[in-house]
Amino acid sequence: MKKLVLASLLSVSVLGASSAVFADTPADTTTPSVASNQLTPTSAKTDASVSVKNGDLTLSNVSSKDAFGQVKASALLAAKEDNKNFVTLTGQDLSATATDQTLSHNGWILNASFTGFALADGSQPLAGVLKINNQTVGTTDVKIDSADGTKVDAAANGVITNTYSSSYDVPTNAEVGDYTGTINWNLVAGPTK
């Protein structure tokens, strides 16, 4: 029985020693394969990028109506008697918001044009004069406002809201009726001059 115990102890000792041999085996110290971003075994690089995209140039919050009120025939006749060709009516203040998030630093120009006044069926056009910010506005674009790149860059989020005065010279030969017209606004990129 002593022989059996001794044999068992010997086999346990051999197994334990072989386990210890595997546990104490040192790590592989050869140079690992180098990845494309690996500069040396102890340093690497990461390529980084960022893309800044331009935003939009937009026109919003434009006044939807401009009411010049009314002029009575007696006022037109009195002006005609005084050798005047027009009676000037003050309109409402017009407003518009230009938002420039293009990062172009060129600014913008706000233009306006006017279809003219006529009756609802398009007849009897008035030969009067519309002014916005003291600029005569006709059927082609006229510069009403502008902002250079410095002004746009200084504005919070590139947002600029302005107010514009308006007036209409009603011709003294106007006929009785309700006249309508359309002011068209056009925001274009700078450079402003």
Tab-separated table of C-alpha atoms in Angstrom:
chain	number	residue	atom	x	y	z
A	1	MET	CA	0.000	0.000	0.000
A	2	LYS	CA	2.959	2.274	0.637
A	3	LYS	CA	4.025	1.742	-2.935
A	4	LEU	CA	0.634	2.804	-4.208
A	5	VAL	CA	0.617	6.003	-2.152
A	6	LEU	CA	4.150	6.788	-3.262
A	7	ALA	CA	3.189	6.256	-6.908
A	8	SER	CA	0.166	8.502	-6.479
A	9	LEU	CA	2.252	11.225	-4.871
A	10	LEU	CA	4.785	11.006	-7.661
A	11	SER	CA	2.125	11.361	-10.347
A	12	VAL	CA	0.553	14.331	-8.542
A	13	SER	CA	3.992	15.933	-8.235
A	14	VAL	CA	4.683	15.469	-11.938
A	15	LEU	CA	1.297	16.895	-12.896
A	16	GLY	CA	1.754	19.847	-10.573
A	17	ALA	CA	5.197	20.539	-11.966
A	18	SER	CA	4.000	20.404	-15.538
A	19	SER	CA	1.161	22.816	-14.698
A	20	ALA	CA	3.645	25.133	-13.098
A	21	VAL	CA	5.826	24.966	-16.188
A	22	PHE	CA	2.916	26.075	-18.380
A	23	ALA	CA	1.868	28.837	-15.990
A	24	ASP	CA	5.362	30.305	-15.791
A	25	THR	CA	6.043	30.372	-19.544
A	26	PRO	CA	7.047	33.978	-20.429
A	27	ALA	CA	5.005	35.992	-23.021
A	28	ASP	CA	6.137	36.175	-26.627
A	29	THR	CA	8.522	39.155	-26.897
A	30	THR	CA	8.847	39.256	-30.670
A	31	THR	CA	7.753	42.511	-32.413
A	32	PRO	CA	4.024	42.436	-33.190
A	33	SER	CA	2.827	43.155	-36.733
A	34	VAL	CA	2.629	46.940	-37.273
A	35	ALA	CA	-0.759	48.431	-38.337
A	36	SER	CA	-0.845	51.252	-40.902
A	37	ASN	CA	-1.287	53.838	-38.156
A	38	GLN	CA	1.406	52.333	-35.922
A	39	LEU	CA	4.533	54.494	-36.006
A	40	THR	CA	6.657	52.423	-33.630
A	41	PRO	CA	5.815	49.645	-31.182
A	42	THR	CA	5.036	52.363	-28.614
A	43	SER	CA	3.438	55.148	-30.684
A	44	ALA	CA	0.646	55.457	-33.239
A	45	LYS	CA	-1.312	58.125	-35.085
A	46	THR	CA	-4.999	58.632	-35.793
A	47	ASP	CA	-6.044	60.550	-38.898
A	48	ALA	CA	-8.938	62.869	-38.042
A	49	SER	CA	-11.198	64.996	-40.231
A	50	VAL	CA	-14.093	67.381	-39.917
A	51	SER	CA	-16.287	68.897	-42.601
A	52	VAL	CA	-17.955	72.301	-42.245
A	53	LYS	CA	-20.887	72.666	-44.633
A	54	ASN	CA	-22.403	75.971	-45.640
A	55	GLY	CA	-25.891	76.800	-44.470
A	56	ASP	CA	-28.632	78.692	-46.234
A	57	LEU	CA	-29.447	82.272	-47.082
A	58	THR	CA	-33.141	82.707	-46.270
A	59	LEU	CA	-35.780	85.419	-46.182
A	60	SER	CA	-38.579	85.124	-43.625
A	61	ASN	CA	-41.058	87.079	-41.524
A	62	VAL	CA	-41.836	89.427	-44.407
A	63	SER	CA	-44.835	91.672	-43.811
A	64	SER	CA	-47.819	90.059	-45.514
A	65	LYS	CA	-49.791	93.259	-46.095
A	66	ASP	CA	-49.145	96.936	-46.672
A	67	ALA	CA	-52.289	99.019	-46.375
A	68	PHE	CA	-52.047	102.569	-47.623
A	69	GLY	CA	-55.547	103.339	-46.494
A	70	GLN	CA	-57.755	105.456	-48.636
A	71	VAL	CA	-57.735	108.753	-50.380
A	72	LYS	CA	-60.956	110.616	-51.047
A	73	ALA	CA	-61.815	112.056	-54.425
A	74	SER	CA	-61.971	115.502	-52.801
A	75	ALA	CA	-58.277	115.221	-51.830
A	76	LEU	CA	-57.335	114.211	-55.381
A	77	LEU	CA	-59.357	117.106	-56.849
A	78	ALA	CA	-57.798	119.594	-54.410
A	79	ALA	CA	-54.280	118.376	-55.273
A	80	LYS	CA	-55.081	118.660	-58.959
A	81	GLU	CA	-56.317	122.227	-58.387
A	82	ASP	CA	-52.947	122.993	-56.732
A	83	ASN	CA	-51.145	121.662	-59.834
A	84	LYS	CA	-49.961	118.550	-58.004
A	85	ASN	CA	-49.891	115.217	-59.760
A	86	PHE	CA	-50.051	113.004	-56.672
A	87	VAL	CA	-51.394	112.617	-53.165
A	88	THR	CA	-48.933	110.727	-50.984
A	89	LEU	CA	-50.273	108.059	-48.641
A	90	THR	CA	-48.077	106.600	-45.933
A	91	GLY	CA	-48.127	102.838	-45.741
A	92	GLN	CA	-47.369	100.541	-42.873
A	93	ASP	CA	-43.839	99.825	-41.809
A	94	LEU	CA	-42.688	96.696	-43.595
A	95	SER	CA	-40.336	94.211	-42.015
A	96	ALA	CA	-38.229	91.293	-43.166
A	97	THR	CA	-35.713	88.917	-41.629
A	98	ALA	CA	-32.619	87.859	-43.554
A	99	THR	CA	-30.765	84.843	-42.200
A	100	ASP	CA	-27.309	84.258	-43.634
A	101	GLN	CA	-25.711	81.036	-42.440
A	102	THR	CA	-23.609	80.477	-45.560
A	103	LEU	CA	-20.342	81.536	-43.876
A	104	SER	CA	-19.443	83.227	-47.175
A	105	HIS	CA	-18.641	86.513	-45.382
A	106	ASN	CA	-19.985	88.316	-48.458
A	107	GLY	CA	-23.250	89.614	-47.017
A	108	TRP	CA	-26.538	89.981	-48.851
A	109	ILE	CA	-28.775	92.376	-50.751
A	110	LEU	CA	-32.544	92.631	-50.287
A	111	ASN	CA	-34.353	93.757	-53.425
A	112	ALA	CA	-38.001	94.567	-54.057
A	113	SER	CA	-40.136	94.978	-57.143
A	114	PHE	CA	-43.764	95.992	-57.529
A	115	THR	CA	-46.448	94.835	-59.938
A	116	GLY	CA	-48.225	98.163	-59.676
A	117	PHE	CA	-51.777	98.817	-58.523
A	118	ALA	CA	-54.798	97.825	-60.604
A	119	LEU	CA	-58.399	96.802	-60.024
A	120	ALA	CA	-59.030	93.158	-59.117
A	121	ASP	CA	-59.667	92.254	-62.770
A	122	GLY	CA	-56.332	93.849	-63.745
A	123	SER	CA	-57.927	96.869	-65.370
A	124	GLN	CA	-57.284	100.551	-64.699
A	125	PRO	CA	-53.660	100.375	-63.538
A	126	LEU	CA	-52.613	103.336	-61.420
A	127	ALA	CA	-49.618	105.310	-62.636
A	128	GLY	CA	-48.525	106.088	-59.082
A	129	VAL	CA	-45.187	105.611	-57.371
A	130	LEU	CA	-44.377	103.131	-54.580
A	131	LYS	CA	-41.471	104.007	-52.314
A	132	ILE	CA	-39.868	101.696	-49.775
A	133	ASN	CA	-37.176	103.282	-47.617
A	134	ASN	CA	-37.340	106.278	-49.972
A	135	GLN	CA	-36.407	104.075	-52.945
A	136	THR	CA	-38.766	104.140	-55.920
A	137	VAL	CA	-39.835	100.548	-56.532
A	138	GLY	CA	-40.976	99.545	-60.000
A	139	THR	CA	-41.334	96.324	-61.945
A	140	THR	CA	-37.626	95.466	-61.736
A	141	ASP	CA	-35.602	94.749	-58.603
A	142	VAL	CA	-34.454	97.753	-56.588
A	143	LYS	CA	-32.053	97.468	-53.655
A	144	ILE	CA	-33.917	98.176	-50.420
A	145	ASP	CA	-31.404	96.943	-47.862
A	146	SER	CA	-28.054	95.197	-47.588
A	147	ALA	CA	-25.616	93.849	-45.052
A	148	ASP	CA	-21.926	93.374	-45.660
A	149	GLY	CA	-20.018	90.359	-44.377
A	150	THR	CA	-18.861	92.151	-41.240
A	151	LYS	CA	-22.435	92.990	-40.243
A	152	VAL	CA	-23.658	89.447	-40.973
A	153	ASP	CA	-20.763	87.894	-39.047
A	154	ALA	CA	-21.543	90.115	-36.039
A	155	ALA	CA	-25.257	89.196	-36.043
A	156	ALA	CA	-26.363	86.400	-33.708
A	157	ASN	CA	-26.747	83.274	-35.867
A	158	GLY	CA	-26.516	85.497	-38.963
A	159	VAL	CA	-30.084	86.782	-38.369
A	160	ILE	CA	-30.894	90.413	-39.196
A	161	THR	CA	-34.410	91.856	-38.995
A	162	ASN	CA	-35.071	95.336	-40.318
A	163	THR	CA	-38.066	97.613	-40.747
A	164	TYR	CA	-38.751	99.687	-43.858
A	165	SER	CA	-40.980	102.701	-44.380
A	166	SER	CA	-43.365	102.744	-47.324
A	167	SER	CA	-45.454	105.318	-49.163
A	168	TYR	CA	-47.529	105.471	-52.320
A	169	ASP	CA	-48.148	108.489	-54.532
A	170	VAL	CA	-51.725	108.158	-55.800
A	171	PRO	CA	-52.091	109.990	-59.114
A	172	THR	CA	-54.688	112.759	-59.136
A	173	ASN	CA	-56.341	111.191	-62.201
A	174	ALA	CA	-57.131	107.922	-60.355
A	175	GLU	CA	-60.610	106.466	-60.791
A	176	VAL	CA	-62.766	105.285	-57.883
A	177	GLY	CA	-62.101	101.642	-56.967
A	178	ASP	CA	-60.246	99.198	-54.744
A	179	TYR	CA	-56.764	98.647	-56.112
A	180	THR	CA	-54.342	95.867	-55.267
A	181	GLY	CA	-50.767	95.083	-56.170
A	182	THR	CA	-47.927	92.846	-55.058
A	183	ILE	CA	-44.523	93.711	-53.668
A	184	ASN	CA	-42.049	90.931	-54.508
A	185	TRP	CA	-38.982	90.542	-52.292
A	186	ASN	CA	-35.763	88.928	-53.428
A	187	LEU	CA	-32.792	88.181	-51.141
A	188	VAL	CA	-29.530	87.571	-52.982
A	189	ALA	CA	-25.999	86.830	-51.823
A	190	GLY	CA	-23.461	89.643	-51.717
A	191	PRO	CA	-20.988	91.103	-52.204
A	192	THR	CA	-22.662	94.287	-51.156
A	193	LYS	CA	-21.316	97.521	-52.525
